[in-house]
Short mmCIF file of C-alpha atoms and ligand atoms in Angstrom, two decimals:
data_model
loop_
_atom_site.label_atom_id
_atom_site.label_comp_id
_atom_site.label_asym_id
_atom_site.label_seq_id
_atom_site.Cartn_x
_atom_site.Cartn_y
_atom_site.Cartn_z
CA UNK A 1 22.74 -52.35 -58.93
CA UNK A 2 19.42 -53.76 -59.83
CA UNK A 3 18.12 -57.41 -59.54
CA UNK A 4 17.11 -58.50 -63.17
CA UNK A 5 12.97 -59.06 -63.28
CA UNK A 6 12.31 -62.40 -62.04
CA UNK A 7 8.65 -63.83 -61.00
CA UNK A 8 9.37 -62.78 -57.38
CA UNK A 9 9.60 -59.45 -57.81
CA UNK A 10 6.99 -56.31 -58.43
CA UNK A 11 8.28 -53.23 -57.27
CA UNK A 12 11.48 -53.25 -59.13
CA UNK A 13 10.25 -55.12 -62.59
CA UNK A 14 10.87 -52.06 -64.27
CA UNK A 15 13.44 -49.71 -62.50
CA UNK A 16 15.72 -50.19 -65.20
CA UNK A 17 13.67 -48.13 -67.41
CA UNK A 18 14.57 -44.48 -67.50
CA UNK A 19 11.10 -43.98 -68.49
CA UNK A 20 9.46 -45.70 -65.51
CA UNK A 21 10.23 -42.72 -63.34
CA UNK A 22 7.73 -40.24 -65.54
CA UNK A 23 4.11 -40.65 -65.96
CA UNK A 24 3.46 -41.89 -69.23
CA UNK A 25 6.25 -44.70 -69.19
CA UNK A 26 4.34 -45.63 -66.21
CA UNK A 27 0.87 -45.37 -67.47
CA UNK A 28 2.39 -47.62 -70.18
CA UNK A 29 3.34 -50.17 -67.71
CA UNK A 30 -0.25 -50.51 -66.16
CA UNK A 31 0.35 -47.00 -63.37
CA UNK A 32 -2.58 -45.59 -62.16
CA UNK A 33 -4.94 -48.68 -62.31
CA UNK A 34 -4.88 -49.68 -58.71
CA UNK A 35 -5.85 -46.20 -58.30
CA UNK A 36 -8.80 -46.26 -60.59
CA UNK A 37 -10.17 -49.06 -59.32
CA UNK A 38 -9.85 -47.70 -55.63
CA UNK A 39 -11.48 -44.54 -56.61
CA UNK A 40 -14.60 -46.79 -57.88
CA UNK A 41 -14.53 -48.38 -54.42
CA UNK A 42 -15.70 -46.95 -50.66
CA UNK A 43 -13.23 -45.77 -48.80
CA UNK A 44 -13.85 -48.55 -46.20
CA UNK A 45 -13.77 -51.57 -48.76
CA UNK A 46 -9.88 -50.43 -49.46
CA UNK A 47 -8.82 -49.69 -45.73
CA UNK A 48 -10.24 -53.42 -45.87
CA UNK A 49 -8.37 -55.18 -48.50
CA UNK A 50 -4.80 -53.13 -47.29
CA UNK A 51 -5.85 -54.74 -43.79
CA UNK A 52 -6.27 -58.31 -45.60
CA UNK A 53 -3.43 -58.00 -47.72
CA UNK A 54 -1.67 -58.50 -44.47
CA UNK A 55 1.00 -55.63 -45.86
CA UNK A 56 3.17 -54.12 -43.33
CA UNK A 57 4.94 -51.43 -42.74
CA UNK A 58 8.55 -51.04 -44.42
CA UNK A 59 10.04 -48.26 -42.04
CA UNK A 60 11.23 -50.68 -39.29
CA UNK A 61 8.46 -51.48 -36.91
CA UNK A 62 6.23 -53.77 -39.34
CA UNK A 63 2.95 -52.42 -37.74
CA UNK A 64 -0.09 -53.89 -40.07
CA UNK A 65 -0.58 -50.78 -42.92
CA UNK A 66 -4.63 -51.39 -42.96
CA UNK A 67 -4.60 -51.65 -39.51
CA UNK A 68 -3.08 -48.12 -38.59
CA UNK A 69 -5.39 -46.49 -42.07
CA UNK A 70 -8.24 -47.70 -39.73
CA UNK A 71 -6.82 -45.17 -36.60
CA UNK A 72 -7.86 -42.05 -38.87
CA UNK A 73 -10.78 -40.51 -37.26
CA UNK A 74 -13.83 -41.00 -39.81
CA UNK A 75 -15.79 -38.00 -38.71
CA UNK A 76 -13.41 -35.36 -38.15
CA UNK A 77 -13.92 -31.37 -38.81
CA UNK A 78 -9.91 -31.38 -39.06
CA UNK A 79 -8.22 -31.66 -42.26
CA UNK A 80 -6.26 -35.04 -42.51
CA UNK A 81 -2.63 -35.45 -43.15
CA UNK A 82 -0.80 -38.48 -44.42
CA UNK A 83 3.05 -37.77 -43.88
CA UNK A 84 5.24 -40.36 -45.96
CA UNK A 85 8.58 -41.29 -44.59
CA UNK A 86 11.15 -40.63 -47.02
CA UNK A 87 13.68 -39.99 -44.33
CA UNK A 88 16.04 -43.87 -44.67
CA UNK A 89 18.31 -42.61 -41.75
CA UNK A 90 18.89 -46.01 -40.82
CA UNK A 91 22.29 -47.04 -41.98
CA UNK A 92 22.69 -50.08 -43.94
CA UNK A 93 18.75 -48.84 -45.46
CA UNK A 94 19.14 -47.56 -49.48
CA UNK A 95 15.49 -49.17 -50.95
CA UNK A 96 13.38 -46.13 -50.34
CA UNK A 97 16.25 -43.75 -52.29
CA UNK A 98 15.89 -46.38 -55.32
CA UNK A 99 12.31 -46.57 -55.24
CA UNK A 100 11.72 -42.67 -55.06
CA UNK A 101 14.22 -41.81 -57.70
CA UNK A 102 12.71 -45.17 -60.06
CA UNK A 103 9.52 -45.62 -59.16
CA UNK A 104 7.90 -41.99 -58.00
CA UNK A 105 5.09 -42.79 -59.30
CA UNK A 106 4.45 -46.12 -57.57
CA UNK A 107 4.72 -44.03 -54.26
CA UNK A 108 2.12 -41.36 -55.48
CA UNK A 109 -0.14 -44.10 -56.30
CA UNK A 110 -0.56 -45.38 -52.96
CA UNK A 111 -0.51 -42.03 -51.48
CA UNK A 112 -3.73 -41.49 -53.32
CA UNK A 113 -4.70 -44.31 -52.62
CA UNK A 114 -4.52 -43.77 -49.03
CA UNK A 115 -6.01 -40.43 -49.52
CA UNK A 116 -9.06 -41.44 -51.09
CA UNK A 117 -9.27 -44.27 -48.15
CA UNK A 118 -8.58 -42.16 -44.93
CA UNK A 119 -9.93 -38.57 -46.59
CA UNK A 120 -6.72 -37.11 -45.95
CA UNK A 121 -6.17 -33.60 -48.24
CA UNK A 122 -3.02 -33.31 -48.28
CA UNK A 123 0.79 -35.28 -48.43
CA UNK A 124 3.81 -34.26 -46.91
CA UNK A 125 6.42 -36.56 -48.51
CA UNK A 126 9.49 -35.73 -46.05
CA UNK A 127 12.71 -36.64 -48.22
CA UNK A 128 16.10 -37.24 -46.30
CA UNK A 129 17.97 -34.42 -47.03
CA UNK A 130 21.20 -36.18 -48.87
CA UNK A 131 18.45 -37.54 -51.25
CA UNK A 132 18.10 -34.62 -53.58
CA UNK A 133 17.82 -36.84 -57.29
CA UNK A 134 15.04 -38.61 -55.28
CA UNK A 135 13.33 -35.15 -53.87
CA UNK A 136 13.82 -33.87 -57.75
CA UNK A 137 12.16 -36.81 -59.46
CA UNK A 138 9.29 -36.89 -56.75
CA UNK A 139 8.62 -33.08 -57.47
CA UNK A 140 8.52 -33.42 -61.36
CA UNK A 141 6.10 -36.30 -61.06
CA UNK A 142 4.22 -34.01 -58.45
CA UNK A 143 4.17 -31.37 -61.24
CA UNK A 144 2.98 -34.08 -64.09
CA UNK A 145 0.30 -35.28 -61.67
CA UNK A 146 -1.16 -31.32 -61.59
CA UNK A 147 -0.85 -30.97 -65.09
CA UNK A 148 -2.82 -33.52 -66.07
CA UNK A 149 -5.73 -32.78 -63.15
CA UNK A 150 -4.93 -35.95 -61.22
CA UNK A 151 -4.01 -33.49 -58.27
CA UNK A 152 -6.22 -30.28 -56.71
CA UNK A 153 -9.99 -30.39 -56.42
CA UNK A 154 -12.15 -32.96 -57.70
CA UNK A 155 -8.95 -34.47 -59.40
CA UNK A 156 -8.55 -37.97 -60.84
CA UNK A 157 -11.86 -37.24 -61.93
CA UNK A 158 -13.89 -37.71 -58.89
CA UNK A 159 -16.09 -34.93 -57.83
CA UNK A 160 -15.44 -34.98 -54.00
CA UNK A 161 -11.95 -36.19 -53.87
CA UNK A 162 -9.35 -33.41 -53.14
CA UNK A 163 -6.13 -33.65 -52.48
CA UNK A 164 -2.23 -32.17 -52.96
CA UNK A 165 1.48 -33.42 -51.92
CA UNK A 166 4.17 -31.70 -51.03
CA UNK A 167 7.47 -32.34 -51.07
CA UNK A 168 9.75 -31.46 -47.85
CA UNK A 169 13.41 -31.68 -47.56
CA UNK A 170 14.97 -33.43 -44.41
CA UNK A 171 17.96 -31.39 -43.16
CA UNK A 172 20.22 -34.89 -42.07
CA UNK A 173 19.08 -35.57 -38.30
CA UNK A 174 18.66 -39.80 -37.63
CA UNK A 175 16.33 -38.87 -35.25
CA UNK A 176 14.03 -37.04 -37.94
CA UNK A 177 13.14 -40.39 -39.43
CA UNK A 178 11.59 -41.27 -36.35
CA UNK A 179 7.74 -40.58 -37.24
CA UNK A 180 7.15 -37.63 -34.12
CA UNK A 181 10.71 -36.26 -34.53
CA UNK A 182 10.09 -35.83 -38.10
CA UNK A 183 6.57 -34.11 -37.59
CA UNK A 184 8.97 -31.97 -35.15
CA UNK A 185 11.38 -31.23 -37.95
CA UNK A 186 8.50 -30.50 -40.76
CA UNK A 187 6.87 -28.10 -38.26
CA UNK A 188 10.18 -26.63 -38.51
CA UNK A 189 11.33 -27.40 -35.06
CA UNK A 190 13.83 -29.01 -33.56
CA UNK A 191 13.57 -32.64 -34.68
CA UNK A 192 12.44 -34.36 -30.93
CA UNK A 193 10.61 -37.28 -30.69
CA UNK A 194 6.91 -36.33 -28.71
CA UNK A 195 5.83 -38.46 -25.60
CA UNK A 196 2.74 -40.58 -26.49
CA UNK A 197 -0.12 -40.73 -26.49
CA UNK A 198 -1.65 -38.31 -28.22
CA UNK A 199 -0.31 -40.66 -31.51
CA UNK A 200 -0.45 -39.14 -35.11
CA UNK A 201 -3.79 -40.55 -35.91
CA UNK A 202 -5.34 -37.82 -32.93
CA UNK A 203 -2.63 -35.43 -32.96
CA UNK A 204 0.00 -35.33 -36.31
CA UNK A 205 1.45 -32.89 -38.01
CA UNK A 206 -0.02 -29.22 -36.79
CA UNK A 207 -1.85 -30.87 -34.61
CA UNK A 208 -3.78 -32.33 -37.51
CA UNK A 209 -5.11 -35.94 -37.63
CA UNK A 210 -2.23 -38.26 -39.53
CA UNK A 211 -1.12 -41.29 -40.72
CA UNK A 212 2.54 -41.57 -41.43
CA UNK A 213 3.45 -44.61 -43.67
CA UNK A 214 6.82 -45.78 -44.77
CA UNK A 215 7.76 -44.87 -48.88
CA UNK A 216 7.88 -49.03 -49.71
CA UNK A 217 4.73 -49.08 -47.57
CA UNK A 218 3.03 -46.83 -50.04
CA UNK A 219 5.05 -48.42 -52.82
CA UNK A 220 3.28 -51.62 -52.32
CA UNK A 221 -0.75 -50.51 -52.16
CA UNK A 222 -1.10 -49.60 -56.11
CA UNK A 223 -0.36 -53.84 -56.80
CA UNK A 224 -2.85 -54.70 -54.02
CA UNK A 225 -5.74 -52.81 -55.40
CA UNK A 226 -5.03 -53.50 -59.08
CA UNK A 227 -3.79 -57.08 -58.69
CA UNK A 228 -5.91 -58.17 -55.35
CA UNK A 229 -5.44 -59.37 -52.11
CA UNK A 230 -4.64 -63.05 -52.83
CA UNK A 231 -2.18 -62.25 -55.62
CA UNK A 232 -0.30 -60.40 -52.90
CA UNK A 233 -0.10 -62.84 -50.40
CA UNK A 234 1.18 -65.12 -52.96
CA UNK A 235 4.65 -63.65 -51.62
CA UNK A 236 6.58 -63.84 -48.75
CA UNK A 237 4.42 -65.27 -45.61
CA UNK A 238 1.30 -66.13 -43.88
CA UNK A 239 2.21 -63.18 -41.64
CA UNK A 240 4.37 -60.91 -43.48
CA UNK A 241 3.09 -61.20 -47.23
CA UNK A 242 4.94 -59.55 -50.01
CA UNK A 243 8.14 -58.80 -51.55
CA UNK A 244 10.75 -56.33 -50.37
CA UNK A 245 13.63 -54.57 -51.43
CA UNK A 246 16.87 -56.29 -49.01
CA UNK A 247 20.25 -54.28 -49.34
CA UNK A 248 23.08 -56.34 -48.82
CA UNK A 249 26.20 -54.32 -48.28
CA UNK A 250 29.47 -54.72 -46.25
CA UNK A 251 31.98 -57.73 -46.90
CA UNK A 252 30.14 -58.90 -50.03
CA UNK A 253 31.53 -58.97 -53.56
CA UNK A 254 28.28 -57.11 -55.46
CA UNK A 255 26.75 -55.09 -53.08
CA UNK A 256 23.13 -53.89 -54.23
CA UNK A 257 19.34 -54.07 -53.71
CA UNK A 258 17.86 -57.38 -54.50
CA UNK A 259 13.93 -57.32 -54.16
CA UNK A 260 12.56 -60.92 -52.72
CA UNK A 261 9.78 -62.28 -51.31
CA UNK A 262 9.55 -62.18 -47.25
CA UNK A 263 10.42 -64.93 -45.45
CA UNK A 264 13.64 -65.92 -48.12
CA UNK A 265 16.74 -67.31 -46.10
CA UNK A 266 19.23 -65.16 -45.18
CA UNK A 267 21.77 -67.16 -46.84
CA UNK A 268 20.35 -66.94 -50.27
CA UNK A 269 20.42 -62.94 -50.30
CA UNK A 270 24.18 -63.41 -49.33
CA UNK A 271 24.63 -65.04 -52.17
CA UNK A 272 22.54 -63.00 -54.52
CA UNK A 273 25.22 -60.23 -53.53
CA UNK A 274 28.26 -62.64 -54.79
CA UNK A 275 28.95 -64.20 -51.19
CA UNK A 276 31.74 -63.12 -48.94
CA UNK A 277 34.47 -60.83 -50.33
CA UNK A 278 37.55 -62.71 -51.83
CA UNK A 279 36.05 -65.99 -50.73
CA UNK A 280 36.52 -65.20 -46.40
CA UNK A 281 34.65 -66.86 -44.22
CA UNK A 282 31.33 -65.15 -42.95
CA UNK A 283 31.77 -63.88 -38.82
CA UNK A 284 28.18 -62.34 -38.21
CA UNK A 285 25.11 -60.22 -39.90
CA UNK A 286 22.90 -57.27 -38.77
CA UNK A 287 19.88 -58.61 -40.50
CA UNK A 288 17.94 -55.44 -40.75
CA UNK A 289 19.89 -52.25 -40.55
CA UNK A 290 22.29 -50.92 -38.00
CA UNK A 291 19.31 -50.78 -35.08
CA UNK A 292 18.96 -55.16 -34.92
CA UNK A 293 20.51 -57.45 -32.89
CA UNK A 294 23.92 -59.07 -35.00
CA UNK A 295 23.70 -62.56 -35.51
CA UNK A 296 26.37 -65.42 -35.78
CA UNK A 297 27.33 -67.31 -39.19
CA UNK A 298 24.98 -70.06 -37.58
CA UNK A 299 22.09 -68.46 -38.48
CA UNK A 300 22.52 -68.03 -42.65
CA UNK A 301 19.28 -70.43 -42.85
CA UNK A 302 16.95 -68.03 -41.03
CA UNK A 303 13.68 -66.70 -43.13
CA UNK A 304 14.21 -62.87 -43.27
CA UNK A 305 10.90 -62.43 -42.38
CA UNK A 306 9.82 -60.77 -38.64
CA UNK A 307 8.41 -63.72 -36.93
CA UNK A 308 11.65 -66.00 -38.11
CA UNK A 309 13.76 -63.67 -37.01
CA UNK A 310 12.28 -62.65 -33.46
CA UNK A 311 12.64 -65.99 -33.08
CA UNK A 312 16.22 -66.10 -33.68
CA UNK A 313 16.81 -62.80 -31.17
CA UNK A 314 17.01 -60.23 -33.69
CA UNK A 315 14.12 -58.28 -35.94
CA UNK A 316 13.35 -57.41 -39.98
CA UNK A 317 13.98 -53.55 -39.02
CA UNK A 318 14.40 -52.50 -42.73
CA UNK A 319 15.87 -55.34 -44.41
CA UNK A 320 19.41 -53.55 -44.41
CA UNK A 321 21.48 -56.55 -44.64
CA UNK A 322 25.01 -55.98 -42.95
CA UNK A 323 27.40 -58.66 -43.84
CA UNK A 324 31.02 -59.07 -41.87
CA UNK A 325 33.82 -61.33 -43.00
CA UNK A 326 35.97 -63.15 -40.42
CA UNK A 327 39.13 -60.70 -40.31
CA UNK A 328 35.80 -58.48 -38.08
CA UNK A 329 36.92 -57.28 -35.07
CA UNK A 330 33.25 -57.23 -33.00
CA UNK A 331 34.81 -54.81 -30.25
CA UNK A 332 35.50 -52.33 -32.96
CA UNK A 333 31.67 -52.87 -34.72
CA UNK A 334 30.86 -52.17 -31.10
CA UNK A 335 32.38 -48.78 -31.18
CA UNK A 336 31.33 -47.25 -34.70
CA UNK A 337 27.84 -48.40 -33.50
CA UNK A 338 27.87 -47.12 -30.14
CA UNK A 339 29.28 -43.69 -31.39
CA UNK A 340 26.73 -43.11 -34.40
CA UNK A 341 24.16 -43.74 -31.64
CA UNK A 342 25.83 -41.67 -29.19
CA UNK A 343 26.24 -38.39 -31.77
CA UNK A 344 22.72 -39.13 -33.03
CA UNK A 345 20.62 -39.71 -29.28
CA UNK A 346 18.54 -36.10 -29.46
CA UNK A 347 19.02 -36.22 -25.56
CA UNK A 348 15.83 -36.05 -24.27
CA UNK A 349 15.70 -39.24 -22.36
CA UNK A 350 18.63 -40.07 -19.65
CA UNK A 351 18.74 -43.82 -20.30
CA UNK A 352 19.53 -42.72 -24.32
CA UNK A 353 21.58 -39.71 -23.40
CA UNK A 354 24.08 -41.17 -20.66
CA UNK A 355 23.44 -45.03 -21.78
CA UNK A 356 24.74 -44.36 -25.59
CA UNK A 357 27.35 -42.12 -24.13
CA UNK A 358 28.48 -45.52 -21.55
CA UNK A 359 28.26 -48.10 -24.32
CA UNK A 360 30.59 -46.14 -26.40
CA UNK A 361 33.11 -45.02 -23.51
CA UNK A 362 33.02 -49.08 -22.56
CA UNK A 363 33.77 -50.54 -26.01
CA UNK A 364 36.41 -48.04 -27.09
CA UNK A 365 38.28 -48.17 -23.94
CA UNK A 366 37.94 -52.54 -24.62
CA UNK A 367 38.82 -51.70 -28.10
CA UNK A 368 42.24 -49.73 -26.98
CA UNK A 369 43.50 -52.86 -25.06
CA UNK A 370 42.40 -50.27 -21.79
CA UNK A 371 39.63 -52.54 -20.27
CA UNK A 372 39.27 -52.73 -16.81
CA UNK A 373 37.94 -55.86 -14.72
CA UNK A 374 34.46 -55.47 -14.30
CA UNK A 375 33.59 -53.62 -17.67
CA UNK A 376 32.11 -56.69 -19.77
CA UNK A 377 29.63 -57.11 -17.34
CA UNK A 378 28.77 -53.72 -16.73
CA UNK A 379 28.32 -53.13 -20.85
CA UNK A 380 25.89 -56.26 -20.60
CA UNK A 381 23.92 -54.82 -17.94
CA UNK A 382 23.92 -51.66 -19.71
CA UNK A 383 21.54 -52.64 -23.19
CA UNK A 384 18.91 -54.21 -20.34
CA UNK A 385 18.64 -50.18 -18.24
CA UNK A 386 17.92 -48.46 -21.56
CA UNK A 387 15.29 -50.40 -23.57
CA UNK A 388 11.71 -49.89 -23.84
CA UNK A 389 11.58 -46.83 -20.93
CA UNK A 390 12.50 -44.16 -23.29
CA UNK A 391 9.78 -41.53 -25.31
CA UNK A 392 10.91 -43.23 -28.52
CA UNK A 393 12.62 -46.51 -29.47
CA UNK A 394 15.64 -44.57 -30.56
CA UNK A 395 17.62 -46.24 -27.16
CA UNK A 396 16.19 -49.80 -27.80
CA UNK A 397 18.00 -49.53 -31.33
CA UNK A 398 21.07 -48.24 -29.60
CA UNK A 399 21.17 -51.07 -26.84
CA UNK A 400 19.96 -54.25 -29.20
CA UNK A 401 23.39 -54.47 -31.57
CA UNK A 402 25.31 -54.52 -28.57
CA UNK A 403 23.00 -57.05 -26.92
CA UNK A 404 23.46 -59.26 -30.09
CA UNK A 405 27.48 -58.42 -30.47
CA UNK A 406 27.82 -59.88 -26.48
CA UNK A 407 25.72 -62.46 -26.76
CA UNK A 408 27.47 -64.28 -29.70
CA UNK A 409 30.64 -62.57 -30.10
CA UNK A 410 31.47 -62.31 -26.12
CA UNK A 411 35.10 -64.25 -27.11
CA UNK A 412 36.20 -61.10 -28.84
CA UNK A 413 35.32 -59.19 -26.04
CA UNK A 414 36.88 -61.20 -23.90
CA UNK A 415 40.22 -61.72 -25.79
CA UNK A 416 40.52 -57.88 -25.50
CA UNK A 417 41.35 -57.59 -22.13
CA UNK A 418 44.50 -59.69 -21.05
CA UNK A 419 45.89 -59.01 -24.31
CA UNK A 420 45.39 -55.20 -23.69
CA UNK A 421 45.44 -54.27 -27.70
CA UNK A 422 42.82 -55.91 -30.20
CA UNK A 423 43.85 -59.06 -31.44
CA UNK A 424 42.75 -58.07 -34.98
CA UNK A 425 45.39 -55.28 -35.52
CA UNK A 426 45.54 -51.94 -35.73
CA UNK A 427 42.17 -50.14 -34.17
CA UNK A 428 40.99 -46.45 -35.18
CA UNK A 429 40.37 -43.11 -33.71
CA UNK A 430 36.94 -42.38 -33.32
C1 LIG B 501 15.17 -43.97 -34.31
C2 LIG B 501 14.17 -44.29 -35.37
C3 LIG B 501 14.44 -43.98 -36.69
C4 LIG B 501 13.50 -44.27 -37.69
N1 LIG B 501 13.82 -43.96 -38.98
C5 LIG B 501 12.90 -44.23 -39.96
C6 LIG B 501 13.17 -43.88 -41.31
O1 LIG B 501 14.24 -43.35 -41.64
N2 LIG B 501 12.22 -44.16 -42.24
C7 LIG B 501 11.02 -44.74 -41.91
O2 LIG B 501 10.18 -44.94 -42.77
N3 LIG B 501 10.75 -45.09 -40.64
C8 LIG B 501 11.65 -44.83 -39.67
N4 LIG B 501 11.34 -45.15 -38.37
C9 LIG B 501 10.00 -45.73 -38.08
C10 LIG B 501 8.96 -44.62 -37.98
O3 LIG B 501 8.94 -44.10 -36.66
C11 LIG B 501 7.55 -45.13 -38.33
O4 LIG B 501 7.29 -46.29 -37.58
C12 LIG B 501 7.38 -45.44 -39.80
O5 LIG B 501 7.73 -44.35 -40.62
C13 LIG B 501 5.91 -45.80 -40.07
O6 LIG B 501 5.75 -46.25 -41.38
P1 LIG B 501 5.39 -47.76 -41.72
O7 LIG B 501 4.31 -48.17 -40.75
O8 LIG B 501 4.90 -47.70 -43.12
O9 LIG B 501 6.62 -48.56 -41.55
C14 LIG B 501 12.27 -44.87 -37.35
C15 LIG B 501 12.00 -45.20 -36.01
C16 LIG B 501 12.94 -44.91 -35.04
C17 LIG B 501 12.63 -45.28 -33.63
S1 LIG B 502 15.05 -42.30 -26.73
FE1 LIG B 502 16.82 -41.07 -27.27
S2 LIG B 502 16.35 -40.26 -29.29
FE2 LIG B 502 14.37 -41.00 -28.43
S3 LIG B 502 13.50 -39.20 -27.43
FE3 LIG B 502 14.71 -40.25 -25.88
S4 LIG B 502 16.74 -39.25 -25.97
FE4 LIG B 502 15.64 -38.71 -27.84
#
C-alpha cells in the first residue's frame, strides 16, 4: 500500500496515479525540469549541489551521492558508465520495486542527470530478476524517452550531450546486488564480488570508468536540481537530509511502504503500519533490512536516521523495517538468518564461506533443544572472526544480526539449552 501525500513526502506524492509511470502524466506533474535546468548548468556546478544536498546513497552503505559523482575521472579517453542498482536483494527491502514500476521516470531523470554531470554515455539499469512489471515499465519509458529525442546523440536538445540506457535483467543471486558482483553478473559472469581497489570509478563495468548509484539514489536528484539544495535539506537531518521510502513488514497489522523524512522515530513508522499484530507486545526490530544488527523494544524512540542508529549498535542499511511480536522465538530468527546467508555467501572468502556455514550449524542445533556447553560463546566469538576481513561486506551483514540477536536477546539463547527444545513451541526444518 501507499502512504497518502502528506507535506513530508516527494517521491511518492503521486504513485497513485496510473499515469505517473508514462511520460506525459509526468511531464504534467513538473518531470523533466530538474533536468532542464541541469542541462543549462556545468557539469561541475551539479556534482556540486548533489554534494551539498548532503543526499546519500539508498542501497545500504549511505556513502555521500556528490561525493562518489566527484570519483569519475574528468579527462578520460574511456567511455563512462553509470550502472544503477535495481537489484533490492536485501530482504525486508521493496522501495526500489515501487519506485521503478511508479515512478520510472523519476529514476531516468536523475540518471541523466548524472550523465550530463559525470559525462557518462551510457546506463545499465540492472533490474532484480523477480522484478519483471518494474523491468517492463522502465523499458517502455526507455522507449518514450527515444521517441521523443530525449535519448541518442545530442538528445534533450543539447548539442554535445549523448547518452542511452539499457535495461538488464538480474537472474536472482543476493550477491549480484552487491555493486562488483553485479558488474560480474552484467559482464555475464559469475556474479563474484572483485577485490578492491581498482573501485568502479577506475575500473567498472568492462573495465570502463563507473559510478554505480542506488535506484532511490537517482530517484531523489530530479527534486534537488529543480527544487534546490535548501528545499532538500528541509527533510530528514543535518547529516542525512531527505525523505525515504521505510517498509515496515513482519508482525504489523498494514504492512506497506510509508515514505518519511530521515531521522523520524522508529516508533512512529510502527505505527504508521497499524502497530503490532492483534495488539502483542513488540520483542525486537531489524531496523534496516535483514543485514543490521536487531534491536530490543527499548529502542522504539530511536531516529531512523544513520548517525542515530550507529549510535544505538545497529545501521539505516535500506530502511527495511522488520518488526517481531513477543510470541518470537530469537533462536529460530537466528536460523532463517544464518541459513539465507549461508545459501547466499558466493564462497570466495573463508571467514563468509565456513563462518555463515558455523552460525547456522550453531543456532539450529540451539534451536533443536541439541546445544552443547560451550556453543553460546563460541557463536559470540564467531560474528567478531568474520567482519570487515572479507573482499566484500557480504560476511559483515551475515555476522551483525547475530551480533544484535546475542547481545539483547542472549535469555532466549540461553533458555534453549537446559530445556533442550525451544521454549516457544514447535521449531521448523530448515
Ligand atoms: C551483500 C550486499 C548486497 C547489496 N545489495 C544491494 C542491492 O540489492 N541494491 C543496492 O542498491 N545496493 C546493494 N548493495 C550496496 C551496493 O554494493 C552499493 O553500495 C550501492 O548500490 C551503491 O549505491 P548508492 O551509493 O546509491 O547506495 C549491497 C551491498 C552488499 C555488501
Ligand atoms: S564476503 Fe562472502 S559474499 Fe563477499 S566475496 Fe567473500 S565469500 Fe563472497
Amino acid at each position: 500500500m501507499i502512504e497518502a501525500p502528506a507535506t513530508t513526502s516527494y517521491l511518492s506524492e503521486h504513485y497513485a496515479d496510473e499515469a505517473y509511470a508514462t511520460l506525459s502524466g509526468y511531464e504534467a506533474k513538473g518531470g523533466y525540469q530538474g533536468l532542464e535546468k541541469a542541462l543549462g548548468m556545468e557539469p561541475a556546478a551539479i556534482r556540486e549541489a548533489v554534494k551539498s544536498s548532503g543526499l546519500r546513497g539508498r542501497g545500504g552503505a549511505g556513502f555521500v551521492a556528490g561525493v562518489k559523482w566527484g570519483f569519475m575521472p574528468e579527462q578520460s579517453d574511456a567511455m563512462k558508465l553509470i550502472v544503477c542498482n535495481g537489484d533490492e536483494s536485501e530482504p525486508g527491502s521493496f522501495k526500489d520495486r515501487l519506485i521503478m514500476e511508479r515512478g520510472p521516470h523519476q529514476v531516468l531523470e536523475g540518471i541523466l542527470i548524472g550523465a550530463w554531470a559525470m559525462g557518462a554515455e551510457r546506463t545499465y539499469i540492472y533490474v532484480r530478476g523477480e522484478y519483471a512489471l518494474s523491468a517492463d515499465r522502465l523499458e517502455r519509458a526507455i522507449q518514450e524517452l527515444r521517441d521523443k529525442g530525449k535519448l541518442g546523440r545530442d538528445c534533450s536538445g543539447k548539442s554535445g550531450f549523448s547518452h542511452d540506457i539499457i535495461v538488464h535483467r538480474g537472474a536472482g543471486a543476493y550477491i549480484c546486488g552487491e555493486e562488483t558482483g553485479l558488474l560480474e553478473s552484467l559482464e555475464g559472469k559469475k556474479g563474484q564480488p572483485r577485490s578492491k581497489p581498482p573501485f568502479p570509478a577506475q575500473y567498472g563495468a568492462f573495465g570502463l570508468p563507473t559510478t554505480v548509484n542506488n535506484v532511490e539514489t537517482f530517484a531523489h536528484v530530479p527534486f534537488i536540481l529543480d527544487r534546490g539544495v535548501d528545499w532538500f535539506r528541509g527533510f530528514g537531518t543535518e547529516k542525512s537530509p531527505g525523505t525515504t521510502l521505510f517498509g515496515v513488514s513482519g508482525h504489523v497489522e498494514r504492512p506497506g511502504l510509508f515514505e518519511k523524512p530521515l531521522g523520524t522515530p522508529l516508533g512512529e513508522l510502527i505505527e504508521l503500519a497499524g502497530g503490532v499484530r492483534g495488539g502483542r507486545a513488540l520483542k525486537g526490530v531489524g531496523p534496516g533490512g535483514l543485514s543490521m544488527p536487531i534491536l530490543p523494544s527499548s529502542d522504539l524512540d530511536v531516529g531512523m536516521d544513520e548517525e542515530s542508529l550507529s549510535a544505538r549498535g545497529s545501521h539505516l542499511g535500506t530502511g527495511g523495517i522488520m518488526v517481531m511480536d513477543e510470541t518470537t522465538c530469537m533462536v529460530r530468527v537466528a536460523c532463517v538468518i544464518s541459513y539465507f546467508f549461508r545459501e547466499e555467501s558466493c564462497g570466495q572468502c573463508t571467514q563468509c564461506r565456513e563462518g555463515t556455514g558455523w552460525l547456522h550449524k550453531l543456532s539450529r542445533r540451539i534451536e533443536g533443544g541439541r546445544g552443547q556447553p560451550g556453543d553460546l560463546e563460541v557463536l559470540g566469538r564467531l560474528p567478531k572472526m568474520m567482519e570487515a576481513q572479507t573482499i566484500c561486506a557480504f560476511s559483515d551483514a551475515a555476522a551483525w544480526p547475530i551480533q544484535g540477536l546475542l547481545r539483547h536477546f542472549r535469555d532466549d539463547f540461553e533458555s534453549h539449552l537446559p530445556e533442550k527444545s525451544c521454549p516457544f513451541g514447535e521449531g521448523f526444518e530448515l
